[in-house]
Coordinates of C-alpha atoms in Angstrom, one line a residue:
M32 CA -7.6 -7.6 -21.9
T33 CA -11.1 -7.2 -21.3
P34 CA -12.4 -6.9 -17.8
Q35 CA -14.5 -11.0 -17.2
I36 CA -18.0 -10.0 -17.0
V37 CA -19.9 -11.4 -14.2
Y38 CA -23.1 -10.7 -14.6
E39 CA -25.4 -8.6 -17.3
D40 CA -28.3 -8.3 -18.3
G41 CA -30.4 -4.7 -20.7
E42 CA -29.5 -2.4 -18.3
A43 CA -26.0 -3.4 -16.3
L44 CA -23.0 -4.4 -16.6
V45 CA -20.8 -5.7 -13.3
I46 CA -17.3 -6.1 -14.1
D47 CA -14.3 -7.9 -12.1
K48 CA -12.0 -5.2 -12.1
P49 CA -8.0 -6.4 -11.9
A50 CA -6.2 -5.4 -9.3
G51 CA -4.3 -2.5 -10.5
L52 CA -6.2 -0.9 -13.2
P53 CA -7.6 2.4 -12.3
V54 CA -11.3 3.3 -12.9
D55 CA -10.5 6.6 -13.9
P56 CA -7.6 7.7 -16.9
P57 CA -4.8 8.7 -14.3
R58 CA -3.9 12.2 -14.6
R59 CA 0.3 11.3 -15.5
G60 CA -1.8 8.9 -18.3
G61 CA -1.7 5.5 -18.4
P62 CA -4.1 2.3 -19.2
S63 CA -7.1 2.5 -16.8
L64 CA -11.2 0.9 -17.2
E65 CA -11.9 3.6 -19.8
D66 CA -9.6 2.1 -22.0
H67 CA -12.0 -1.3 -21.9
L68 CA -15.4 0.3 -22.7
E69 CA -15.9 0.1 -25.9
E70 CA -15.4 -3.7 -25.9
L71 CA -18.0 -3.2 -23.2
K72 CA -20.4 -2.0 -25.1
L73 CA -21.1 -5.8 -26.6
G74 CA -23.5 -4.3 -28.9
F75 CA -25.4 -1.9 -27.6
Q76 CA -25.8 1.6 -29.1
R77 CA -23.4 3.5 -25.5
A78 CA -20.6 2.3 -24.1
P79 CA -21.3 1.4 -20.1
Q80 CA -19.9 4.2 -17.6
A81 CA -19.1 2.6 -13.8
V82 CA -21.5 4.0 -11.1
H83 CA -19.0 3.8 -8.6
R84 CA -15.8 3.0 -7.8
L85 CA -13.2 1.1 -6.6
D86 CA -9.8 2.0 -5.8
T87 CA -6.6 1.4 -8.4
D88 CA -5.2 -2.1 -6.2
T89 CA -9.1 -3.1 -5.4
S90 CA -10.1 -6.0 -7.1
G91 CA -13.1 -7.5 -8.0
C92 CA -17.1 -6.6 -8.3
L93 CA -17.8 -2.8 -10.1
L94 CA -21.9 -1.9 -11.5
L95 CA -21.9 -0.1 -14.8
A96 CA -24.7 0.8 -16.3
R97 CA -26.2 0.9 -20.1
N98 CA -28.1 4.0 -20.1
P99 CA -28.2 7.1 -18.9
K100 CA -31.6 6.0 -16.7
A101 CA -29.8 3.5 -15.3
L102 CA -26.9 5.0 -14.0
K103 CA -28.8 8.0 -12.4
R104 CA -30.9 5.1 -11.0
F105 CA -28.2 3.1 -9.2
G106 CA -26.3 5.7 -8.1
M107 CA -29.4 6.7 -5.7
A108 CA -29.7 3.4 -4.5
F109 CA -25.9 3.7 -3.1
Q110 CA -26.1 7.0 -2.2
E111 CA -29.9 6.0 -0.4
K112 CA -27.0 2.6 1.1
Q113 CA -29.6 0.2 -0.5
V114 CA -26.6 -1.7 -2.7
T115 CA -25.1 -4.5 -0.1
K116 CA -21.5 -4.6 -0.5
T117 CA -19.2 -7.6 0.7
Y118 CA -15.7 -7.1 0.3
L119 CA -12.8 -9.3 1.3
G120 CA -9.2 -7.9 3.1
I121 CA -6.4 -10.0 4.8
L122 CA -5.2 -8.0 7.1
A123 CA -1.4 -7.7 8.5
G124 CA -1.9 -9.1 12.1
R125 CA -3.9 -10.8 14.7
I126 CA -7.6 -8.9 15.6
E127 CA -8.9 -10.9 18.9
N128 CA -12.8 -10.5 18.3
D129 CA -14.4 -12.0 15.5
E130 CA -17.0 -9.7 14.7
G131 CA -17.8 -6.2 14.6
T132 CA -18.6 -2.7 13.0
V133 CA -16.5 0.2 13.2
E134 CA -18.0 3.4 12.8
L135 CA -15.5 5.7 12.2
A136 CA -16.8 9.8 10.7
L137 CA -13.3 9.9 8.0
S138 CA -11.4 13.5 6.6
K139 CA -9.1 14.0 3.8
V140 CA -6.4 15.6 4.8
S141 CA -3.4 16.7 2.4
T142 CA -0.1 17.3 3.4
E143 CA 3.1 18.4 1.1
A144 CA 5.2 15.4 2.2
K145 CA 2.7 12.8 2.4
G146 CA 0.1 13.5 -0.1
W147 CA -3.7 13.1 0.7
R148 CA -5.5 11.0 2.6
M149 CA -7.9 9.8 5.0
I150 CA -7.7 9.9 8.6
P151 CA -11.2 9.9 11.1
A152 CA -11.9 12.9 12.3
R153 CA -14.8 13.8 14.5
K154 CA -16.3 16.7 12.5
G155 CA -15.5 14.0 9.4
K156 CA -18.8 12.1 7.3
P157 CA -20.3 9.0 9.4
S158 CA -18.7 6.1 7.7
V159 CA -19.6 2.4 10.0
T160 CA -18.0 -0.8 8.7
H161 CA -19.6 -3.9 9.8
W162 CA -16.3 -7.5 9.8
T163 CA -16.5 -10.3 10.5
K164 CA -13.4 -12.6 11.1
L165 CA -13.2 -15.7 8.9
A166 CA -9.8 -17.1 9.5
E167 CA -6.2 -16.8 10.2
L168 CA -3.4 -17.6 8.3
D169 CA 0.0 -18.5 8.8
G170 CA 2.0 -15.5 8.8
G171 CA 0.2 -14.1 11.5
L172 CA -2.7 -12.6 9.2
T173 CA -6.0 -12.8 9.6
V174 CA -8.6 -13.0 6.7
V175 CA -12.0 -10.6 7.2
E176 CA -15.3 -9.8 5.4
F177 CA -16.1 -5.7 5.2
R178 CA -20.0 -4.8 4.9
P179 CA -19.7 -1.5 4.9
E180 CA -22.7 0.6 5.5
T181 CA -20.9 3.9 4.1
G182 CA -19.1 5.0 0.8
R183 CA -16.8 6.8 2.1
T184 CA -13.0 6.5 0.0
H185 CA -10.6 4.5 1.7
Q186 CA -12.6 3.6 3.7
I187 CA -12.5 0.0 4.8
R188 CA -8.4 0.8 4.5
V189 CA -8.9 3.2 7.1
H190 CA -11.4 0.7 9.2
A191 CA -9.1 -1.6 9.5
A192 CA -6.4 -0.2 10.5
S193 CA -7.6 2.8 12.4
G194 CA -10.7 0.7 13.9
L195 CA -9.7 -2.9 14.2
G196 CA -5.9 -1.9 15.0
R197 CA -4.4 -3.6 11.9
A198 CA -3.5 -2.3 7.9
L199 CA -4.2 -4.0 5.6
L200 CA -1.6 -6.6 4.1
G201 CA 0.5 -4.4 1.7
D202 CA -1.3 -1.0 2.0
P203 CA 1.1 1.9 1.5
V204 CA -0.8 4.3 3.0
Y205 CA -2.4 3.1 6.1
G206 CA 0.0 0.7 7.0
H207 CA 3.6 -0.2 4.4
K208 CA 4.1 -1.9 1.7
D209 CA 4.8 -6.5 1.5
A210 CA 8.0 -7.3 0.1
R211 CA 4.5 -11.0 -0.3
V212 CA 2.3 -9.1 -2.1
G213 CA 2.6 -6.5 -4.7
R214 CA -0.9 -4.4 -4.1
T215 CA -3.2 -3.8 -0.9
M216 CA -5.1 -7.1 -0.6
L217 CA -8.7 -5.5 -1.4
H218 CA -11.3 -8.0 -3.1
A219 CA -15.0 -6.8 -3.8
Q220 CA -16.3 -10.1 -4.1
A221 CA -20.1 -9.7 -4.5
L222 CA -22.4 -7.3 -4.9
V223 CA -26.7 -6.3 -4.4
V224 CA -28.0 -3.5 -6.5
P225 CA -31.9 -3.7 -5.5
R226 CA -34.4 -3.4 -8.3
D227 CA -38.2 -2.1 -8.1
G228 CA -40.0 -4.6 -10.2
K229 CA -37.2 -6.5 -11.5
P230 CA -34.6 -8.6 -10.5
D231 CA -31.7 -8.0 -7.8
I232 CA -28.4 -7.4 -9.9
A233 CA -26.8 -10.0 -7.8
A234 CA -22.4 -10.5 -8.7
K235 CA -19.9 -12.1 -7.4
A236 CA -16.7 -12.1 -8.2
P237 CA -13.6 -15.2 -8.3
L238 CA -11.5 -14.9 -6.2
P239 CA -7.8 -13.5 -7.2
A240 CA -4.9 -15.9 -7.8
D241 CA -3.1 -13.8 -5.6
F242 CA -5.3 -14.7 -1.8
A243 CA -5.4 -17.5 -3.1
R244 CA -1.8 -18.4 -3.0
F245 CA -2.4 -17.2 0.9
G246 CA -4.7 -20.5 1.7
V247 CA -7.9 -17.9 1.6
A248 CA -10.8 -20.3 0.1
A249 CA -13.7 -18.5 -1.5
Q250 CA -16.5 -17.6 0.1
D251 CA -20.4 -19.1 -0.7
E252 CA -22.6 -16.6 -0.6
G253 CA -25.5 -19.1 -0.4

């Protein structure tokens, strides 16, 4: 099944990446976004290329560039923090405050027992995530909107667990698996990429069915 397209123009596609689909081919083999790139040409000579990454479990907005110049330009927009990214997450627990900012530098560690993961570390790379509590759900769960200012690997997952004190529901690395869900409950809801002389790339991915089952309401971006 080809991922749904939520934005399209001559130099960009934004797809709603399904949860469980890796962006890059797994080392052990298996399906990945690469399997769909030929279908996503949509009449163009070149296959589109992913500008950034989402974790395998994370659903939602993923920007693809349709030519090398666009890929470079969009990549610079991410590096220069010009891109606005909005995520929805379900936390495995309650939090007291209604909004705030997590600033925790992150560093990658690897152990034989647990494999690799990201940890808060004073000498790590600066990482900033703004957040707003949207709703409290049955079962002691909390819906939070995350707006990452930086784009570190696993940033929202670590900032939820270590910054807010509540891991994302179902996160097997920074929290624990949960029988109620089949993945880490994080959704890349919206993406806005500014462009000189052209309208912004502005895309929104629909609310996933597994979020809706918990009573999460779709957020209106206006």
